[in-house]
PDB file of C-alpha atoms and ligand atoms in Angstrom:
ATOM      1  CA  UNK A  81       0.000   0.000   0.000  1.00  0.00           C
ATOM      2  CA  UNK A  82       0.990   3.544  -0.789  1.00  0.00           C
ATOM      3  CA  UNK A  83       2.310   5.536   2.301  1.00  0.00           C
ATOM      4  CA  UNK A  84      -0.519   7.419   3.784  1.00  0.00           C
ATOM      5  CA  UNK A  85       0.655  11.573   3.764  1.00  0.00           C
ATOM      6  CA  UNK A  86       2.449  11.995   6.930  1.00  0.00           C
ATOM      7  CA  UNK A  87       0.844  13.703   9.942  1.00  0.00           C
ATOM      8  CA  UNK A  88       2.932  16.078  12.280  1.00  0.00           C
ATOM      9  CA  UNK A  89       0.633  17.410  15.452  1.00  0.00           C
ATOM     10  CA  UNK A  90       1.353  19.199  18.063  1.00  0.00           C
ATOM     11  CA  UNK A  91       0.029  18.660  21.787  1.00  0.00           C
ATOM     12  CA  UNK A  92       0.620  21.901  23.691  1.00  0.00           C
ATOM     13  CA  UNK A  93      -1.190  20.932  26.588  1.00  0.00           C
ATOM     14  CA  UNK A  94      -1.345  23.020  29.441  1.00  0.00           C
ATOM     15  CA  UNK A  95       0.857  25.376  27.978  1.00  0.00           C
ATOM     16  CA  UNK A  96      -0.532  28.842  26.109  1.00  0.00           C
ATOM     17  CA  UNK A  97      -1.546  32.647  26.892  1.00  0.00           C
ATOM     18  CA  UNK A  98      -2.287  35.121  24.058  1.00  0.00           C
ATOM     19  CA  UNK A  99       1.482  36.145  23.363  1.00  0.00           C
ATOM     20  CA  UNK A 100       1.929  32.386  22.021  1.00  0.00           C
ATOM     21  CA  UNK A 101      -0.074  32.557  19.324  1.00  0.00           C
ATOM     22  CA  UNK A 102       2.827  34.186  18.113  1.00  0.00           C
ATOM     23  CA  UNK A 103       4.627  30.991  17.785  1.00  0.00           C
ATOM     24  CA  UNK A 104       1.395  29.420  16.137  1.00  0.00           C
ATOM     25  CA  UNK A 105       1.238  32.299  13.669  1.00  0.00           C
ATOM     26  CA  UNK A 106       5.000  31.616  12.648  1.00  0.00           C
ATOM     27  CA  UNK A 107       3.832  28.325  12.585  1.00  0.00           C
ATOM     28  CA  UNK A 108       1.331  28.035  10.117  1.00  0.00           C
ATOM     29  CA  UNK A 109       3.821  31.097   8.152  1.00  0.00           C
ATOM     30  CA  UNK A 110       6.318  28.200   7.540  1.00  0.00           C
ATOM     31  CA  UNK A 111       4.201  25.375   7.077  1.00  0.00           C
ATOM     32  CA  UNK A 112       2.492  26.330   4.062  1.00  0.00           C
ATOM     33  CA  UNK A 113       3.301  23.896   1.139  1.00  0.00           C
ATOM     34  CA  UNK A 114       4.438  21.243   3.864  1.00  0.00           C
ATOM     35  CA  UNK A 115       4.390  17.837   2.412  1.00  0.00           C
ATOM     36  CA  UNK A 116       3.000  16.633   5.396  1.00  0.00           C
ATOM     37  CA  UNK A 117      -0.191  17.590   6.648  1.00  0.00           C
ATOM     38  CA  UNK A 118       0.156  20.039  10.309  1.00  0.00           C
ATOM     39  CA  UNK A 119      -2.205  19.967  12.784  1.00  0.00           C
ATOM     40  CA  UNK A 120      -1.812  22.283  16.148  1.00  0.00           C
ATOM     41  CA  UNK A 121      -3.621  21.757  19.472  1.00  0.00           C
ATOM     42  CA  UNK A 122      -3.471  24.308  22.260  1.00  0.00           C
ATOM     43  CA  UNK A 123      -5.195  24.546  25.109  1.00  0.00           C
ATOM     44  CA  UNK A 124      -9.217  25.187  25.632  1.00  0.00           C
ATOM     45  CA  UNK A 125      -8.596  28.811  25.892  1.00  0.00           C
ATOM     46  CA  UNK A 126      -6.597  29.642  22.762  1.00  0.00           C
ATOM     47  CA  UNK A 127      -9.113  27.403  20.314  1.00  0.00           C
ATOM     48  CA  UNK A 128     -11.399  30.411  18.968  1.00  0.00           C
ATOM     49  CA  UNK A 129      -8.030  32.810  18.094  1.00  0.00           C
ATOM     50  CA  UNK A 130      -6.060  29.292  16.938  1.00  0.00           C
ATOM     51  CA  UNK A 131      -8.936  28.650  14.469  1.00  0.00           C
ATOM     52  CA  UNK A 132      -9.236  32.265  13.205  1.00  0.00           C
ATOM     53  CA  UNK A 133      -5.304  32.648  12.350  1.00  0.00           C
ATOM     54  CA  UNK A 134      -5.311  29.302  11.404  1.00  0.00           C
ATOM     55  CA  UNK A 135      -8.355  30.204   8.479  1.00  0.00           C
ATOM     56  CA  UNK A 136      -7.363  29.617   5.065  1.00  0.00           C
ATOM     57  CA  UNK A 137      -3.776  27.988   5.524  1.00  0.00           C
ATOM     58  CA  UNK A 138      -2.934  24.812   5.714  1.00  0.00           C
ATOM     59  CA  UNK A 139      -2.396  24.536   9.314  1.00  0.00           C
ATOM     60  CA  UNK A 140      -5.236  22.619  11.427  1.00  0.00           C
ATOM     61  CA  UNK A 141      -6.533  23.135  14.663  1.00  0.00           C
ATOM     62  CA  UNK A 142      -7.723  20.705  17.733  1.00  0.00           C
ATOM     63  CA  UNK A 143      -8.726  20.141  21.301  1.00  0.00           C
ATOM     64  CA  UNK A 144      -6.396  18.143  23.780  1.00  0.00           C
ATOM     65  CA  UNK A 145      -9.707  16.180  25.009  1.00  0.00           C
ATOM     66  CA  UNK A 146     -13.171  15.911  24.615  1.00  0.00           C
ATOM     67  CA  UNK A 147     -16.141  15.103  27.263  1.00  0.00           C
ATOM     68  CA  UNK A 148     -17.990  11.860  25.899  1.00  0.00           C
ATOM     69  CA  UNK A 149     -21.437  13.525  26.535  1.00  0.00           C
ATOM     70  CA  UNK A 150     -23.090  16.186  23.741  1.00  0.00           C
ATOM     71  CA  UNK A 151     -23.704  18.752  26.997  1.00  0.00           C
ATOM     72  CA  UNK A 152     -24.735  18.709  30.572  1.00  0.00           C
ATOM     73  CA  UNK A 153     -23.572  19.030  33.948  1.00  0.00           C
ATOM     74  CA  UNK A 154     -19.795  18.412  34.011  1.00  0.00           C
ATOM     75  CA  UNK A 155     -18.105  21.464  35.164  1.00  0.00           C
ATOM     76  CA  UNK A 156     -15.212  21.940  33.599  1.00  0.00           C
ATOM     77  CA  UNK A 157     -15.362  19.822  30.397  1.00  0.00           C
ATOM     78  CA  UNK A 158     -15.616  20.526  26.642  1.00  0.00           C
ATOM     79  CA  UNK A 159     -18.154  18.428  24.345  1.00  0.00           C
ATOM     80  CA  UNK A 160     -17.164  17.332  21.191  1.00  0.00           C
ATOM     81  CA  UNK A 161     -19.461  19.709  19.495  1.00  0.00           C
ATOM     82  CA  UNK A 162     -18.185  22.767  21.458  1.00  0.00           C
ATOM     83  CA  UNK A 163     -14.330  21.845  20.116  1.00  0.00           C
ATOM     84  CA  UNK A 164     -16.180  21.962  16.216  1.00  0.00           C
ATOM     85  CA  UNK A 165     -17.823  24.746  17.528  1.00  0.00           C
ATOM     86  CA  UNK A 166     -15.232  26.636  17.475  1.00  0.00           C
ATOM     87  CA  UNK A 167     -14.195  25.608  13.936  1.00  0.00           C
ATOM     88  CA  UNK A 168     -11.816  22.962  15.178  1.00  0.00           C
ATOM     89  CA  UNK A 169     -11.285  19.609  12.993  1.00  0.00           C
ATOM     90  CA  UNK A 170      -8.889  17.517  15.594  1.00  0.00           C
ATOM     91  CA  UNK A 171      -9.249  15.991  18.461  1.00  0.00           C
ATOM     92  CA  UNK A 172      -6.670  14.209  20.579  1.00  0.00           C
ATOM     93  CA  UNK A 173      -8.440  11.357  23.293  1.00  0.00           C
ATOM     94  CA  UNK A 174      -6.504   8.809  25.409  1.00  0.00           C
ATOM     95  CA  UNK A 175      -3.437  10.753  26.018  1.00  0.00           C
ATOM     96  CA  UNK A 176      -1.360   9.471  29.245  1.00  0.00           C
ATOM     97  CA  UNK A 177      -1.386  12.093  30.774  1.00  0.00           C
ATOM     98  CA  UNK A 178      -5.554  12.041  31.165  1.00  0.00           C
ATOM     99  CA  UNK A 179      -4.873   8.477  31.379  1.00  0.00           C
ATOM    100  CA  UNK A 180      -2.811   8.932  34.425  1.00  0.00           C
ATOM    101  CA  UNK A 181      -3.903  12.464  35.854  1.00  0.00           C
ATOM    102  CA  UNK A 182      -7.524  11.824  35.096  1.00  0.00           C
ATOM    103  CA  UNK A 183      -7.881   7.569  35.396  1.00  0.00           C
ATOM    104  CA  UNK A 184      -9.339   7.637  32.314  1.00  0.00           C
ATOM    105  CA  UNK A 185     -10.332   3.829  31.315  1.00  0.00           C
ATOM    106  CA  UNK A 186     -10.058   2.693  27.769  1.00  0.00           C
ATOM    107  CA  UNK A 187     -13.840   2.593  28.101  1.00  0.00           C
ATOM    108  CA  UNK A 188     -14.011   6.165  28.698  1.00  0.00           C
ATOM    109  CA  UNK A 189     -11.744   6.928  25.860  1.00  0.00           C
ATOM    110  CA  UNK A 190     -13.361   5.036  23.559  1.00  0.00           C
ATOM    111  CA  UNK A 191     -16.256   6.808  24.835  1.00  0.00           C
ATOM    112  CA  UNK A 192     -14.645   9.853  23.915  1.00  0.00           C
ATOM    113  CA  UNK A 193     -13.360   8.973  20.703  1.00  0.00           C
ATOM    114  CA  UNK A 194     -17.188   8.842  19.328  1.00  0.00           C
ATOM    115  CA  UNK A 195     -18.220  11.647  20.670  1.00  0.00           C
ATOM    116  CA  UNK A 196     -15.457  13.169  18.207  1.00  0.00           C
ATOM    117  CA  UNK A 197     -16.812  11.373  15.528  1.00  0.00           C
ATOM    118  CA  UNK A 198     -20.078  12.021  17.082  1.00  0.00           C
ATOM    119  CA  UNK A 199     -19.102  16.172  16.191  1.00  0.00           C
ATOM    120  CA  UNK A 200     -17.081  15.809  13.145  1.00  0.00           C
ATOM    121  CA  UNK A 201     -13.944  15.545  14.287  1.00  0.00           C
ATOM    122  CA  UNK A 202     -10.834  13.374  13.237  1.00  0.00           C
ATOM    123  CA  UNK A 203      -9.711  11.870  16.621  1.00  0.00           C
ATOM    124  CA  UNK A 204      -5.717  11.319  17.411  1.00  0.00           C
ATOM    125  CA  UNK A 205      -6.144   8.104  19.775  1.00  0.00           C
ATOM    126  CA  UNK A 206      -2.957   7.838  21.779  1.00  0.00           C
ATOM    127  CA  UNK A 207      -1.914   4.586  23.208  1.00  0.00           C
ATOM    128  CA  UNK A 208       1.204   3.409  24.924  1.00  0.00           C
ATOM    129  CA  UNK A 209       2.913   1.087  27.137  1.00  0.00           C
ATOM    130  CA  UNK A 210       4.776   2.377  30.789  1.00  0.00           C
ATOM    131  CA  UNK A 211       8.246   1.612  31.264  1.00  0.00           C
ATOM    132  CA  UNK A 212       7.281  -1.165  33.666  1.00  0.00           C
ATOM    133  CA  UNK A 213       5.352  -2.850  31.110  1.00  0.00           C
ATOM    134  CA  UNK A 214       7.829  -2.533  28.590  1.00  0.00           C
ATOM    135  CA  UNK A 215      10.277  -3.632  31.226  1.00  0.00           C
ATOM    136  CA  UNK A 216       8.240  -6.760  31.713  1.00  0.00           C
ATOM    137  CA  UNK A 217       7.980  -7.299  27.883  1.00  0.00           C
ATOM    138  CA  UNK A 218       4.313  -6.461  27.858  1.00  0.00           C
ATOM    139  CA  UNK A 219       4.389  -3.781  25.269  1.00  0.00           C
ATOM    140  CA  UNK A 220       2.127  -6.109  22.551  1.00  0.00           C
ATOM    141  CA  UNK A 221      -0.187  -6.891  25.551  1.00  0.00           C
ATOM    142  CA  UNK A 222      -1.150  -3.322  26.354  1.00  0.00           C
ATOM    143  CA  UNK A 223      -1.290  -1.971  23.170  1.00  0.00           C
ATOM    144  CA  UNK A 224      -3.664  -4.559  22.324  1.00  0.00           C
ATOM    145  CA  UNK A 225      -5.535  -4.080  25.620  1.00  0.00           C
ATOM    146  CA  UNK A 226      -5.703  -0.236  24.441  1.00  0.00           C
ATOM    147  CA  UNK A 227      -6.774  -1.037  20.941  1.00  0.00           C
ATOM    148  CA  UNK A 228      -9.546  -3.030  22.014  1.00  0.00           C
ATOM    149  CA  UNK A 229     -10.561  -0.932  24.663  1.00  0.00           C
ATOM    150  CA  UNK A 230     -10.199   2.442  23.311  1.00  0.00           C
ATOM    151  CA  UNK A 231     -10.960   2.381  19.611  1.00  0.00           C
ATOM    152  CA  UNK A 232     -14.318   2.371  18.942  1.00  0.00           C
ATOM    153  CA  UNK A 233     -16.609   0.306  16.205  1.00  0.00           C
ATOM    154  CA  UNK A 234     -16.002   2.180  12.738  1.00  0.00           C
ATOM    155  CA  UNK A 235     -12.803   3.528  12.658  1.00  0.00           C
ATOM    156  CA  UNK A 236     -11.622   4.463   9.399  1.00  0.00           C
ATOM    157  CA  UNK A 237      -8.205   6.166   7.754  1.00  0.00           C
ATOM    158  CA  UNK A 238     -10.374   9.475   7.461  1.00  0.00           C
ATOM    159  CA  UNK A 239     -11.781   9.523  10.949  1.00  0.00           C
ATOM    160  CA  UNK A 240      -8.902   7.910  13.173  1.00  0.00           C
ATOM    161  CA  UNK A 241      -5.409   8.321  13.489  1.00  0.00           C
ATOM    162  CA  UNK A 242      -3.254   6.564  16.393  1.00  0.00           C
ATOM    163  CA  UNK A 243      -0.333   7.829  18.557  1.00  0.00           C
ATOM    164  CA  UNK A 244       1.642   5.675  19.641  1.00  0.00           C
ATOM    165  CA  UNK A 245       3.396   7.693  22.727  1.00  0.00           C
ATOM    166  CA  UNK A 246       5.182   5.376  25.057  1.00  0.00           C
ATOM    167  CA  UNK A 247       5.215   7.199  28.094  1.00  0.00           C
ATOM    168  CA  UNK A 248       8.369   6.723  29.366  1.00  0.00           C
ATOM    169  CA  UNK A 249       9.340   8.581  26.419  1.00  0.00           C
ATOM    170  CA  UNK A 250       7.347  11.695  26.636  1.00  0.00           C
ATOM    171  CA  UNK A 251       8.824  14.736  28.011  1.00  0.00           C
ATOM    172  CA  UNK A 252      11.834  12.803  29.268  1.00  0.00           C
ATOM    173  CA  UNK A 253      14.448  13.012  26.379  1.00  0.00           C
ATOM    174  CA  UNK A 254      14.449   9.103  25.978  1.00  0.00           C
ATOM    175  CA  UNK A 255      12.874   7.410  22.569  1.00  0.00           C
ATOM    176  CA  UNK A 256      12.647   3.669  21.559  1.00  0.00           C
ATOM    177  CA  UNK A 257      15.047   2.450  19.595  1.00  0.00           C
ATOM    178  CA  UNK A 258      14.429   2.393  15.902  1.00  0.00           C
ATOM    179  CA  UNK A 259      13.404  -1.346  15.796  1.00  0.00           C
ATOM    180  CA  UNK A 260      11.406  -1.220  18.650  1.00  0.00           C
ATOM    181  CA  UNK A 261       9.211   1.821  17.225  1.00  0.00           C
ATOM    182  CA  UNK A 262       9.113  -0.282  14.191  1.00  0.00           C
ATOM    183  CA  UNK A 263       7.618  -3.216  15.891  1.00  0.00           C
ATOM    184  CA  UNK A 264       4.997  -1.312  17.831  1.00  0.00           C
ATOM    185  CA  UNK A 265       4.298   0.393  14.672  1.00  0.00           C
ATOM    186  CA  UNK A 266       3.690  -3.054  12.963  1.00  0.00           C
ATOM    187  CA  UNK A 267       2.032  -4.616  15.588  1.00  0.00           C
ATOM    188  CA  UNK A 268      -0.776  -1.492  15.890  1.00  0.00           C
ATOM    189  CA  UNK A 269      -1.542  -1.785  12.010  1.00  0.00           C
ATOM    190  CA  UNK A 270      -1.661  -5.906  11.746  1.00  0.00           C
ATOM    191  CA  UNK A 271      -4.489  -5.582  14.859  1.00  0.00           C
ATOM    192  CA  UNK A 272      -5.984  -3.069  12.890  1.00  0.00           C
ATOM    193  CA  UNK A 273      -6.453  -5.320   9.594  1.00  0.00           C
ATOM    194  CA  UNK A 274      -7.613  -7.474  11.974  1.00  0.00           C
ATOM    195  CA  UNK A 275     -10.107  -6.299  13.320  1.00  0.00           C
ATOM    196  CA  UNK A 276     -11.331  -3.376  10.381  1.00  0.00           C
ATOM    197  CA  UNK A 277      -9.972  -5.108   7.522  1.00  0.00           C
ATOM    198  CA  UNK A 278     -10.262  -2.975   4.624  1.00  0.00           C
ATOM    199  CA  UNK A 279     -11.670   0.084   6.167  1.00  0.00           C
ATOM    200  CA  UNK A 280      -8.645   0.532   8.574  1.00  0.00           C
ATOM    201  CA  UNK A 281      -6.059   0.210   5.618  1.00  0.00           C
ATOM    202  CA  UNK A 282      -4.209   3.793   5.334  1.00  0.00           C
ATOM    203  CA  UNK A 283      -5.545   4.612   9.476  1.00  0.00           C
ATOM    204  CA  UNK A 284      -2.145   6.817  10.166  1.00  0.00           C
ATOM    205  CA  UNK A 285      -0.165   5.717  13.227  1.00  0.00           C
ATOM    206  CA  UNK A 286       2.016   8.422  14.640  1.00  0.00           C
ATOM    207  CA  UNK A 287       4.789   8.041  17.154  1.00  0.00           C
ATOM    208  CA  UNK A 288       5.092  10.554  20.059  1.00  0.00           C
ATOM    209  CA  UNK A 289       7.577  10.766  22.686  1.00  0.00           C
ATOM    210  CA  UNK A 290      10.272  13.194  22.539  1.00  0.00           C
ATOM    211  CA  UNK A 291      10.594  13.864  19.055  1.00  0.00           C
ATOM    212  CA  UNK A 292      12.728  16.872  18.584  1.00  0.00           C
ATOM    213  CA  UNK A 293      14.415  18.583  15.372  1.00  0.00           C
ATOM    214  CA  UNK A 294      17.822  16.293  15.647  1.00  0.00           C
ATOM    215  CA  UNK A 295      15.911  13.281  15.980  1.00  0.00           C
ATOM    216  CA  UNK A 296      12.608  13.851  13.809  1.00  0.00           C
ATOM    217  CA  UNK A 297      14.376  12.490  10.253  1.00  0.00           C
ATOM    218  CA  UNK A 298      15.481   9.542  11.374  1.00  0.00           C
ATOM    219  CA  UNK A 299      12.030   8.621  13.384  1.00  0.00           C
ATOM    220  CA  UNK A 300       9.870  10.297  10.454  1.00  0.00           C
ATOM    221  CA  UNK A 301      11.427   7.869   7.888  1.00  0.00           C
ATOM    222  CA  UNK A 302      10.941   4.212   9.585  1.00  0.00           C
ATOM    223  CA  UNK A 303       8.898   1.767   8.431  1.00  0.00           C
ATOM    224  CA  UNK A 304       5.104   2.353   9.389  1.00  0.00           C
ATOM    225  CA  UNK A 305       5.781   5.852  10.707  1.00  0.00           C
ATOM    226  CA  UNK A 306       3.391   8.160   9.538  1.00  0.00           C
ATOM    227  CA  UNK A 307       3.624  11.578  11.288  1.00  0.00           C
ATOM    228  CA  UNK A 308       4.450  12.466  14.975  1.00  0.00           C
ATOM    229  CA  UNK A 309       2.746  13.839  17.918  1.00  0.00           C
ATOM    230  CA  UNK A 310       4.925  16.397  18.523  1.00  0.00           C
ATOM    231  CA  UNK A 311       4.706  17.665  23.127  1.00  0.00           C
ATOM    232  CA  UNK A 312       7.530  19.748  24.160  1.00  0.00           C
ATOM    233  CA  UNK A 313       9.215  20.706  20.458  1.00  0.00           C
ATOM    234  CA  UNK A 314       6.016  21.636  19.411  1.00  0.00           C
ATOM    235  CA  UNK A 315       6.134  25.225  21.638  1.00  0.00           C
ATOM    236  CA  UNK A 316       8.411  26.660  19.150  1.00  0.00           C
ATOM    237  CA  UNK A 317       7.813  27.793  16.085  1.00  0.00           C
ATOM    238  CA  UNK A 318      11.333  27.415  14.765  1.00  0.00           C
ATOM    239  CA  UNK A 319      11.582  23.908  16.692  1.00  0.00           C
ATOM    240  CA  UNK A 320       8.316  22.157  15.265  1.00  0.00           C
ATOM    241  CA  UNK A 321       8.559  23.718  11.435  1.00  0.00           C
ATOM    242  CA  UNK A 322      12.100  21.562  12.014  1.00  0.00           C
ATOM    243  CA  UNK A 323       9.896  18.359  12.593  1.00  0.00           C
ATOM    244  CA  UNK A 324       7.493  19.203  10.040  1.00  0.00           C
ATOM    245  CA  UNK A 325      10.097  19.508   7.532  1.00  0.00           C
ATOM    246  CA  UNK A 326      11.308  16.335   8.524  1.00  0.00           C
ATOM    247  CA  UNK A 327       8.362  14.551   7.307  1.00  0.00           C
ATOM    248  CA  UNK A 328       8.732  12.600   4.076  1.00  0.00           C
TER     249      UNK A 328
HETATM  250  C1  PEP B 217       3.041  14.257  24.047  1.00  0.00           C
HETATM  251  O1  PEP B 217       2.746  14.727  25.128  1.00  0.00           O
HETATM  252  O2  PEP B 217       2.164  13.812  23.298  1.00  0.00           O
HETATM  253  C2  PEP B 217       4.455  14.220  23.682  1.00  0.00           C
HETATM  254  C3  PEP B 217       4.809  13.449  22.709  1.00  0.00           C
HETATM  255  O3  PEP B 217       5.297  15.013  24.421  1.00  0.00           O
HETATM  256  P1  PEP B 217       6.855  15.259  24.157  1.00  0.00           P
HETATM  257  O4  PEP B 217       7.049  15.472  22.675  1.00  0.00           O
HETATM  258  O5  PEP B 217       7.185  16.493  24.938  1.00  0.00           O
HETATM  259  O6  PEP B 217       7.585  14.052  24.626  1.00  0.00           O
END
């Protein structure tokens, strides 16, 4: 099968005021005519002002999480619709860190994930194995446990991509080696065309986990790579146009 067009997002989580959209606005500057497609998501606050710089280029925008429910009493949370509401097209569900900070189950991520389809949204699914489990050579074991649990009937290459973040990796300088990303990469699409056959063929899987300018090239290019989730490196303009530039 062809390769799929890379996809290079950026998670900025809970990092953001007004004078960073300056960074996003350099951003989407330098990533016009990317061979890869970009996709930016800063916090809650910044979505309305992401969306309008964003309009026109070739830059997307998304939430960092979505509320399974269409509206209601859960203080604090953002529906699906409200994140298309504000003309947002991404959504990312599952990360570890609302895995871990939040307890979110792979039921309630799944949950999550079709309430972005619900809305319209393409949802970034991310998955990964601590370094305990990896220690204990149960990598395959929870990334099937996640893929079961957390992707939802129906998942397609236009509505779904995955993220494969181990988290020992993210924000901590470290990365798999090359063969290992390879193998989890492999291992996430053969459960895939098992379980959605044709439908799933071309569903990107990204790798995220300290991917930075020196070592985007090298990650960008293996076998069954197709884009990054992009944390940390993804704050600066200069730093994440580096990554997306990386992209094949
Ligand atoms: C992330 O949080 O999704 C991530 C990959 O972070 P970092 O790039 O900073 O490791």
């Amino acid at each position: 099968m062809e390769r799929p067009k890379s996809l290079v997002a950026g998670n900025w989580k809970m990092n953001g005021l007004e004078a960073s959209l300056a960074e996003l606005d350099a951003t989407i500057a330098g990533a016009g005519g990317a061979s890869c497609e970009v996709a930016v998501c800063p916090p809650a606050t910044l979505l309305t002002r992401a969306v309008a710089r964003a309009a026109g280029s070739d830059v997307a925008i998304g939430g960092q999480d979505c509320h399974a429910a269409t509206n209601g009493a859960h203080t604090g949370d953002l529906a699906a619709e409200m994140i298309t509401d504000t003309g947002a097209s991404v959504v990312i569900v599952g990360h570890s860190e609302r895995r871990t900070d939040h307890g979110e189950t792979d039921a309630e991520v799944r949950a999550k994930a079709e309430a972005g389809w619900r809305a319209g949204l393409t949802v970034i699914l991310c998955i990964g194995e601590t370094e305990a489990e990896r220690r204990a050579g149960a990598t395959e074991d929870v990334l099937d446990r996640q893929l079961a649990g957390s992707v939802p009937d129906g998942a397609t290459a236009a509505n779904l991509v995955i993220a494969y973040e181990p988290v020992w990796a993210i924000g901590t300088g470290l990365t798999p080696s090359e063969d290992d990303i390879v193998a989890a990469h492999a291992h996430i699409k053969r459960r895939l065309r098992e379980r959605f056959a044709d439908g799933a063929e071309g569903v990107r899987v990204l790798y995220g986990g300290s991917v930075k300018p020196g070592n985007a090239e090298t990650i960008l290019a293996l076998d069954g790579v197709n884009g990054a989730l992009v944390g940390g490196a993804s704050l600066k303009a200069s730093d994440f146009l580096a990554i997306v530039a990386a992209a094949p």
